Structures are given as structure tokens and as C-alpha cells.
PDB file of C-alpha atoms in Angstrom:
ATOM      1  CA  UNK A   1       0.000   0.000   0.000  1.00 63.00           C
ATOM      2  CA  UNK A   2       1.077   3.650  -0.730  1.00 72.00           C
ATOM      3  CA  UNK A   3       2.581   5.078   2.885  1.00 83.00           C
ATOM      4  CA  UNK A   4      -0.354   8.015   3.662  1.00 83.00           C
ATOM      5  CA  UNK A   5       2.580   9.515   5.745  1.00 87.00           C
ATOM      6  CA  UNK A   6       5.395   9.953   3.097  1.00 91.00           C
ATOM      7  CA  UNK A   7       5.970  13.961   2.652  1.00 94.00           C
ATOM      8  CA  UNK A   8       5.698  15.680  -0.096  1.00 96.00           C
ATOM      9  CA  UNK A   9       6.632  19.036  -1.317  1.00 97.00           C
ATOM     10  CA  UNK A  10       3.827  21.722  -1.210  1.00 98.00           C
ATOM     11  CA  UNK A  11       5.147  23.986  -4.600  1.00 98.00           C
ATOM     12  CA  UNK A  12       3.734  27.013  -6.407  1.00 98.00           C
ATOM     13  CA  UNK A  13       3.176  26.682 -10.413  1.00 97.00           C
ATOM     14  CA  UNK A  14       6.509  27.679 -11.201  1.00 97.00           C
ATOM     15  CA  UNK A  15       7.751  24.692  -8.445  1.00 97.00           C
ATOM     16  CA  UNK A  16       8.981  26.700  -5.592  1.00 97.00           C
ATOM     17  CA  UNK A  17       8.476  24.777  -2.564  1.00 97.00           C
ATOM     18  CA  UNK A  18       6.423  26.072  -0.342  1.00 97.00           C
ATOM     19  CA  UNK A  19       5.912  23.864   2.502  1.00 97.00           C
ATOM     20  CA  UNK A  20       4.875  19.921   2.977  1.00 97.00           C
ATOM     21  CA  UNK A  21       2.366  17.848   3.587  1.00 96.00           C
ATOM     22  CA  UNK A  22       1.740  13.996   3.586  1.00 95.00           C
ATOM     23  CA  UNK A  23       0.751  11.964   0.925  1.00 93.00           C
ATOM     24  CA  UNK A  24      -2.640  11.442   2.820  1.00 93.00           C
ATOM     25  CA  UNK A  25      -3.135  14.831   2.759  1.00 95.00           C
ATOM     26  CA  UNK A  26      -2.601  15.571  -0.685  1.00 95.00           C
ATOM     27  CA  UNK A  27      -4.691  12.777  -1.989  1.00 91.00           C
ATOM     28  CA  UNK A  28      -7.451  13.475   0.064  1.00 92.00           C
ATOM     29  CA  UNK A  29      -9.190  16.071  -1.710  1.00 92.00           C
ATOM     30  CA  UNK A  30      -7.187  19.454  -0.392  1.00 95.00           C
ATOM     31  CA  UNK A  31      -5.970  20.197  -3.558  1.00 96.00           C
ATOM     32  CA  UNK A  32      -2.356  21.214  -2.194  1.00 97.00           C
ATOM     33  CA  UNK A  33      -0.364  21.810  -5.688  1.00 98.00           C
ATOM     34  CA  UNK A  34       2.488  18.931  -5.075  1.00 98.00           C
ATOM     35  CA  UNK A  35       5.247  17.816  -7.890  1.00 98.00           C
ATOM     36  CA  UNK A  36       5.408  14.778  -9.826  1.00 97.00           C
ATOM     37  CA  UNK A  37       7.947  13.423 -12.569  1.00 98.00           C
ATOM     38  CA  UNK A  38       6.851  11.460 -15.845  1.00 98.00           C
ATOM     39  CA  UNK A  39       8.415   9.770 -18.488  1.00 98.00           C
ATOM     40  CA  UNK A  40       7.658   8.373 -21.596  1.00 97.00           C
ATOM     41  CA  UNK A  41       9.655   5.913 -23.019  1.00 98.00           C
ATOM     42  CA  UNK A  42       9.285   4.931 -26.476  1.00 97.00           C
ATOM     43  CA  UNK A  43      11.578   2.534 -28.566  1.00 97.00           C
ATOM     44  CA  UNK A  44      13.029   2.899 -32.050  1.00 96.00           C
ATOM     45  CA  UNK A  45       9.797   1.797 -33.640  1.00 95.00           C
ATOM     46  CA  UNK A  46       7.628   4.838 -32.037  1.00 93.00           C
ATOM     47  CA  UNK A  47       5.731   2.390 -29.653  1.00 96.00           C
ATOM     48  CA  UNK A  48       5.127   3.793 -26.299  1.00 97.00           C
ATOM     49  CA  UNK A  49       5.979   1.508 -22.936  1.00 98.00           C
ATOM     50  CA  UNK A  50       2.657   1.950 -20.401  1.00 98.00           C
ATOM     51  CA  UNK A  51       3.101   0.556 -16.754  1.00 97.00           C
ATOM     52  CA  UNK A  52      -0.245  -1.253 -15.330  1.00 97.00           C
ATOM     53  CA  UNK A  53      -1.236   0.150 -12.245  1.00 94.00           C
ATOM     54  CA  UNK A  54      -1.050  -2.383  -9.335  1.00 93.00           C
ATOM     55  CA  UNK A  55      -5.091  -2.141  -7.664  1.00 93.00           C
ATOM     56  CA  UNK A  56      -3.521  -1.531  -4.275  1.00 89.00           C
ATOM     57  CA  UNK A  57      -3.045   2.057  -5.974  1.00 85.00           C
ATOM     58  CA  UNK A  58      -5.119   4.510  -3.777  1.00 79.00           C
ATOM     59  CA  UNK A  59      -5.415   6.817  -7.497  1.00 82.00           C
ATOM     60  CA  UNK A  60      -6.390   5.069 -10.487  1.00 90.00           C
ATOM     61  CA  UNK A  61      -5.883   1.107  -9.743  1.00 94.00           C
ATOM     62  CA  UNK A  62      -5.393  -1.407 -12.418  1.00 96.00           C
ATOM     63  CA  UNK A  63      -5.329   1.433 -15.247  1.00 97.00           C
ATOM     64  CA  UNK A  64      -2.956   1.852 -17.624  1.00 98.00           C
ATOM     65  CA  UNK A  65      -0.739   4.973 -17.452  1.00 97.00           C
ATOM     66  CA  UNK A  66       2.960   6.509 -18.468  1.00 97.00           C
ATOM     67  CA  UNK A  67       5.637   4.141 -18.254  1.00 97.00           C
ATOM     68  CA  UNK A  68       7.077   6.296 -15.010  1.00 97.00           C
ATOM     69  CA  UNK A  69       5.493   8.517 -12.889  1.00 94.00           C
ATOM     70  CA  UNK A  70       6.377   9.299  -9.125  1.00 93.00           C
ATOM     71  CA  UNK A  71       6.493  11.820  -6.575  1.00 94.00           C
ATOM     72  CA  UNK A  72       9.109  14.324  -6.184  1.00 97.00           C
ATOM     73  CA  UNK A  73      10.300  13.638  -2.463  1.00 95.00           C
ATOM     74  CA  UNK A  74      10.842  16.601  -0.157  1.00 95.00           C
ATOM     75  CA  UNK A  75      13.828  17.665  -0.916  1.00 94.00           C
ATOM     76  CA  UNK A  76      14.990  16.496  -3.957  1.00 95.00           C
ATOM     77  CA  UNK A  77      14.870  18.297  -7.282  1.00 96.00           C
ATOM     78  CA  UNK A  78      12.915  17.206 -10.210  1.00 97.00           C
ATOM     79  CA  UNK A  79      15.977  15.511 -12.408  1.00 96.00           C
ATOM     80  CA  UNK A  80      16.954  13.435  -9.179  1.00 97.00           C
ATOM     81  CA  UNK A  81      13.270  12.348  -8.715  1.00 97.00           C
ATOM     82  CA  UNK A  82      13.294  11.432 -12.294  1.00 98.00           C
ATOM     83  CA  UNK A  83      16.558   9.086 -12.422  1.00 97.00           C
ATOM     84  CA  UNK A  84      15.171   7.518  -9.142  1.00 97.00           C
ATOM     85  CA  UNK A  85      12.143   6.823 -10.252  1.00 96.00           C
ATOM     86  CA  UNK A  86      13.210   5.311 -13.808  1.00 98.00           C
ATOM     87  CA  UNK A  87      15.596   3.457 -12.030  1.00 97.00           C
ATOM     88  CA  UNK A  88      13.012   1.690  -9.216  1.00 95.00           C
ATOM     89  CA  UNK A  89      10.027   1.444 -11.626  1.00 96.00           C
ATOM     90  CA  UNK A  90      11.418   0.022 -14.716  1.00 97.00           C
ATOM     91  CA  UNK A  91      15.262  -0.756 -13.803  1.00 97.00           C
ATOM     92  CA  UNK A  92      16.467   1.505 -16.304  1.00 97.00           C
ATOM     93  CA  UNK A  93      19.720   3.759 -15.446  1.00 94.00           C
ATOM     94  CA  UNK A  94      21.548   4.738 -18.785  1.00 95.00           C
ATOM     95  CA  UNK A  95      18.764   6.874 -20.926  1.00 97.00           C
ATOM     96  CA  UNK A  96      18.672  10.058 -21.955  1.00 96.00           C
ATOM     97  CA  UNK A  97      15.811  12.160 -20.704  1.00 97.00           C
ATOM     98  CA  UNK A  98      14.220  15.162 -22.547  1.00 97.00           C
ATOM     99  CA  UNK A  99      12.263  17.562 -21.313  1.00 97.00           C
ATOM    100  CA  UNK A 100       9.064  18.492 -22.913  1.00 95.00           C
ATOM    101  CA  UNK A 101       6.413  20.716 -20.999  1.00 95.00           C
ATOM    102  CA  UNK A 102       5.455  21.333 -17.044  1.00 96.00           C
ATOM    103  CA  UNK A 103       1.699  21.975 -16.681  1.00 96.00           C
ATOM    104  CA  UNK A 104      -0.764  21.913 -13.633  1.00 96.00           C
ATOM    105  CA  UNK A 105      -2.960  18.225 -13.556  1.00 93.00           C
ATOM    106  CA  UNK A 106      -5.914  18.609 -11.584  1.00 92.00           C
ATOM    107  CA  UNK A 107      -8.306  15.591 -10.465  1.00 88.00           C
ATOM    108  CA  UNK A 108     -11.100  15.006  -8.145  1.00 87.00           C
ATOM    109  CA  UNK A 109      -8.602  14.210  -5.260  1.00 88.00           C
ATOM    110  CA  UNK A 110      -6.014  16.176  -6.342  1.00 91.00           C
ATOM    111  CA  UNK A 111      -3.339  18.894  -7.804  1.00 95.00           C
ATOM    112  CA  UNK A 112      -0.082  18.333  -9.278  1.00 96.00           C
ATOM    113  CA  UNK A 113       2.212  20.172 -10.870  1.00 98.00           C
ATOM    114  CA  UNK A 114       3.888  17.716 -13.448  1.00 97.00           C
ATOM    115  CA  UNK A 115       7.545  17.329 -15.073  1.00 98.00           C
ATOM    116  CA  UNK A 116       7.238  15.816 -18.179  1.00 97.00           C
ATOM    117  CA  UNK A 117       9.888  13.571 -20.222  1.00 98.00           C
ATOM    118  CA  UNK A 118      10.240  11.473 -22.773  1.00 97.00           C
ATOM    119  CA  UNK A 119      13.329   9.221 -23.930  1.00 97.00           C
ATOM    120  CA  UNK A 120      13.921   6.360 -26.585  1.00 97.00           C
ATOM    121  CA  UNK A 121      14.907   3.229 -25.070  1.00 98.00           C
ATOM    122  CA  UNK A 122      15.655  -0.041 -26.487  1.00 97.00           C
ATOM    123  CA  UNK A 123      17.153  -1.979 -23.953  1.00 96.00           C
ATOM    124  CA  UNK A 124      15.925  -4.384 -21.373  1.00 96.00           C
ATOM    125  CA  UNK A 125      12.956  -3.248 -18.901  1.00 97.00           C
ATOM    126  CA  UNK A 126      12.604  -4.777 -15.615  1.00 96.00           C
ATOM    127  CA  UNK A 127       9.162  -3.422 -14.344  1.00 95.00           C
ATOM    128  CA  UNK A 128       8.881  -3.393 -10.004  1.00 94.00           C
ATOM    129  CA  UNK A 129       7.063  -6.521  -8.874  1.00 92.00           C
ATOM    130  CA  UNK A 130       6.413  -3.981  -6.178  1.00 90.00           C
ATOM    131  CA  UNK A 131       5.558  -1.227  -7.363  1.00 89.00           C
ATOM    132  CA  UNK A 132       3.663  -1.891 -10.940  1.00 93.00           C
ATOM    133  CA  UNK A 133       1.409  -4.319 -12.078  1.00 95.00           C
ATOM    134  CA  UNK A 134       3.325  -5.550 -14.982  1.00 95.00           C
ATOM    135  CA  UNK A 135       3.765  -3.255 -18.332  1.00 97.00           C
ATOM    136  CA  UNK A 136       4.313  -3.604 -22.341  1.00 98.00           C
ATOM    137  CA  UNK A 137       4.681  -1.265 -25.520  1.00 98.00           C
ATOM    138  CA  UNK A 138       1.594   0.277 -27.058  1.00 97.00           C
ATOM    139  CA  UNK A 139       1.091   0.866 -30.584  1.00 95.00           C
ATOM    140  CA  UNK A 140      -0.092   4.720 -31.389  1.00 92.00           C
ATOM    141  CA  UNK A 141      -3.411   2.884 -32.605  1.00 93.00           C
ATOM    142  CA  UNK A 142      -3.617   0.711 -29.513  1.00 96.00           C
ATOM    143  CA  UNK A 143      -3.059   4.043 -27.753  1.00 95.00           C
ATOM    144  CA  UNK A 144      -5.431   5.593 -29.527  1.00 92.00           C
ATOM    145  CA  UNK A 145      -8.527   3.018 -29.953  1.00 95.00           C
ATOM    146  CA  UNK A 146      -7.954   2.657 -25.864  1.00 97.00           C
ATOM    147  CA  UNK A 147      -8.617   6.157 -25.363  1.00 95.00           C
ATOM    148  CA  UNK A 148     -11.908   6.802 -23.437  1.00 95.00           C
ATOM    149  CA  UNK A 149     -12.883   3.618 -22.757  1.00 97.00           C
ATOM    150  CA  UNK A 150     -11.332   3.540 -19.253  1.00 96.00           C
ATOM    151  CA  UNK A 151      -8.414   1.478 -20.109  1.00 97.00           C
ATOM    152  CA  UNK A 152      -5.869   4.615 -19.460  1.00 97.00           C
ATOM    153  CA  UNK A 153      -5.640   6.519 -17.061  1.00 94.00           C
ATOM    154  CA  UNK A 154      -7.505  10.275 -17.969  1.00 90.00           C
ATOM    155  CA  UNK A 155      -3.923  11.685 -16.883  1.00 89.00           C
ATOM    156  CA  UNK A 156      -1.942   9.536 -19.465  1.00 95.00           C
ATOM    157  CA  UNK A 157      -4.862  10.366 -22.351  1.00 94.00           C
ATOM    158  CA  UNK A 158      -4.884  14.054 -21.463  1.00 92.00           C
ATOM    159  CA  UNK A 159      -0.882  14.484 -21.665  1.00 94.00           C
ATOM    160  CA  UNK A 160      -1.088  12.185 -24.638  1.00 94.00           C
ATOM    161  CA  UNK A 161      -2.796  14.524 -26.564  1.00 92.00           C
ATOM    162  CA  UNK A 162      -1.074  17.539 -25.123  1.00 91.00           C
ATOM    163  CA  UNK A 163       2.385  16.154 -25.651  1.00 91.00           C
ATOM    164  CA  UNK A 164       2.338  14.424 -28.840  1.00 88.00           C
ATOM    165  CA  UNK A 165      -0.282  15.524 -30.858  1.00 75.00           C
ATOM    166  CA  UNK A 166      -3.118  12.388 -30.531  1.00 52.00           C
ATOM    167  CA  UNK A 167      -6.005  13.555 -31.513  1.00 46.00           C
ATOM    168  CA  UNK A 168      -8.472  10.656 -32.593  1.00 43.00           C
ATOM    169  CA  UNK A 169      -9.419   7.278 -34.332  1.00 42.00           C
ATOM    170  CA  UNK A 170     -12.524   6.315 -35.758  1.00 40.00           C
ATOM    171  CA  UNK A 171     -13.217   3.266 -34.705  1.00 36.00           C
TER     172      UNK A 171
END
């Protein structure tokens, strides 16, 4: 299970911390603006690696969603977040990381203010037996035939679109 009592940054939209809170606190419906890291790994072909969300997950369980995504721990900046994440989620640790946008995601339960990256990878990918529920690469018409049927996760389909320019299928 997620630890309710891990603490996160509280930031501003440009990222400057501003205090802390827990996890349980920032999931609950407050709406405290806290920072995440993604990354989107795609291989040499243009397919896209999604992680499955384990259903222990206390946001979104058992949907698919961007191959990494994890909370920027007190204290650490957004590039160290991102190389610890990548490196616990999918047991990658030589890749080259762009950046491509920083926007504010807002849910139900929450705010965050998301880092967003993309590399191409080719080499082996050891998903978390811990932390994920298993992942694979996606076509861009698997990707795009899954959107809005509540296969992804409504953050993945909205940067999707925002990021790389997916639109829609007719199916």
C-alpha cells in the first residue's frame, strides 16, 4: 500500500516549494499543488511503454498509465526524482531524458504540478514486482482506440494529446 505519511513538497506553479504535507493529505481532496515526474519511453519503432497500475493504488488502480510517474520527495529536485524513479520502476539507469512541458494536472482528489519527459529506449525493462502491475509497448493505434474507454488513465490520455499531438481514431 502507498505510505499516507510519506511527505511531499507543497510547490507554487513555477515549483517553488512552499511547505509539505503527507501523501494522505494531498490525496485526500485538499488540492495542495504537489510535484510529480513522468516519463515516456518509447523505442526505435515509435511504440510507447505503459506501466499497469497495481489495484492496491489509492489513485487510479489497475489502469494503464505513463511508463514512469512518481512523486518528487521533499527535498529532492525534479531531475533526481526522475533518475530515481526510472531506475526503481522500470530498472532503467543509462537513458537520456528530454524535457518536454510542465503543466498543472488537476483531479477530483487532487493537484499536481507535473515534469514531463520522454526518452527512446531499447534496452531491457525490468518493471517493479512492487511497485507496478506488470507493463508492455503500445502501438499509437492501440493508444489511440484505448482512449476513453477507461483502459488509461484520464492523466496519461490528457498528456497524450497535449504532448504528442493524438487527436483521434474512428473506430
Amino acid at each position: 500500500m502507498d505510505n499516507k505519511q510519506e511527505i511531499f513538497p507543497i510547490v507554487d506553479e513555477t515549483g517553488a516549494v512552499k511547505g509539505s504535507a503527507t501523501r494522505g493529505e494531498c490525496h485526500s481532496g485538499t488540492k495542495l499543488l504537489h510535484p510529480v515526474v513522468h516519463l515516456h519511453v518509447f523505442n526505435s519503432c515509435g511504440d510507447i511503454y505503459l506501466q499497469r497500475r497495481p489495484d492496491w493504488k489509492d489513485i487510479q488502480p489497475g489502469k494503464w498509465d505513463t511508463a514512469v510517474g512518481g512523486h518528487i520527495d521533499y527535498g529532492e529536485t525534479p531531475e533526481e526524482a526522475l533518475l530515481r524513479e526510472v531506475r526503481e520502476e522500470l530498472g532503467i539507469t543509462h537513458f537520456v531524458p528530454e524535457f518536454i512541458a510542465k503543466y498543472v494536472f488537476e483531479s477530483q482528489r487532487e493537484r499536481e504540478l507535473v515534469y514531463v519527459h520522454r526518452t527512446t529506449y531499447d534496452g531491457d525493462i525490468l518493471p517493479s514486482a512492487e511497485e507496478l502491475a506488470g507493463g508492455r509497448f503500445w502501438t499509437k493505434q492501440e493508444i489511440l482506440q484505448a482512449m476513453g474507454q477507461g483502459i488509461l488513465t484520464p492523466n496519461f490520455e490528457s498528456e497524450y494529446r497535449k504532448c504528442f499531438g493524438a487527436l483521434t481514431i474512428n473506430h
